[in-house]
Amino acid sequence: EDKVVQSPLSLVVHEGDTVTLNCSYEVTNFRSLLWYKQEKKAPTFLFMLTSSGIEKKSGRLSSILDKKELFSILNITATQTGDSAIYLCAVAGGTSYGKLTFGQGTILTVHP
Amino acid sequence: GAVVSQHPSWVICKSGTSVKIECRSLDFQATTMFWYRQFPKQSLMLMATSNEGSKATYEQGVEKDKFLINHASLTLSTLTVTSAHPEDSSFYICSARVSGRGGDTQYFGPGTRLTVL
């Protein structure tokens, strides 16, 4: 059975701090790993990673994948209160339908 | 990114009634859409995979007679919660699969909050 585990499950920081969110996985026929941010509504897409060692960057957010050790990290530097959200890691594998297996999510709270 | 809409965004209904939720891909065609359910402070739980022109594939433990899925066109999938009960109250989210050179991505609709009284 495919499995995705995120850590920590929750994190409380102050504005300006840097955070690292972790995602490890066990998936047959790995295709890609995706990071999403969820605030009050549905998840919004952040990154898709398919190759090891290539960092993807968008502003203060960056992410990298290690296919040998089967994990990914999402970094957020200089956090702001608007970064408070649930961060979801999902892995696509197995069937050709593109089904995603989601981790439990990390609840990030950034205090002013 | 691709835009996915859902309608309605929230619905309140009486126990025993049926509720239909629509999921549309607005600026692209989606042969595959997915339906998820999410409880407060929990992750997304995949309910079923909806393929245009064929029967949906349901995840283990999801009753296909209770959660009817129809993917009648390349831009529309519907989820009907039949004979809804209070325990069906949840946040229902759809997504549409987009295939690209780098791989497949899913874009999510804004979700529908269902409350069954």
Short mmCIF file of N, CA and C in Angstrom, two decimals, chain B residues 8 10-14 17 19 113-117:
data_model
loop_
_atom_site.label_atom_id
_atom_site.label_comp_id
_atom_site.label_asym_id
_atom_site.label_seq_id
_atom_site.Cartn_x
_atom_site.Cartn_y
_atom_site.Cartn_z
N PRO B 8 -22.43 23.63 -5.59
CA PRO B 8 -22.34 24.91 -4.88
C PRO B 8 -21.11 24.96 -3.98
N TRP B 10 -21.37 25.81 -0.80
CA TRP B 10 -21.84 25.24 0.45
C TRP B 10 -23.31 24.86 0.28
N VAL B 11 -23.73 23.87 1.03
CA VAL B 11 -25.11 23.43 0.97
C VAL B 11 -25.52 22.85 2.32
N ILE B 12 -26.73 23.18 2.72
CA ILE B 12 -27.33 22.62 3.93
C ILE B 12 -28.57 21.87 3.50
N CYS B 13 -28.71 20.64 3.94
CA CYS B 13 -29.89 19.88 3.53
C CYS B 13 -30.41 19.05 4.69
N LYS B 14 -31.62 18.55 4.52
CA LYS B 14 -32.23 17.70 5.54
C LYS B 14 -31.79 16.26 5.33
N THR B 17 -32.31 13.56 2.06
CA THR B 17 -32.35 14.15 0.72
C THR B 17 -31.05 13.86 -0.02
N VAL B 19 -28.01 15.31 -2.66
CA VAL B 19 -27.33 16.56 -2.99
C VAL B 19 -26.37 16.31 -4.14
N ARG B 113 -18.83 22.68 1.00
CA ARG B 113 -19.08 22.27 2.39
C ARG B 113 -20.51 21.80 2.51
N LEU B 114 -20.68 20.54 2.85
CA LEU B 114 -22.01 19.95 2.98
C LEU B 114 -22.34 19.78 4.46
N THR B 115 -23.49 20.29 4.84
CA THR B 115 -24.00 20.10 6.20
C THR B 115 -25.35 19.42 6.11
N VAL B 116 -25.47 18.27 6.72
CA VAL B 116 -26.73 17.53 6.70
C VAL B 116 -27.35 17.62 8.10
N LEU B 117 -28.56 18.14 8.15
CA LEU B 117 -29.21 18.34 9.45
C LEU B 117 -30.00 17.10 9.88
#
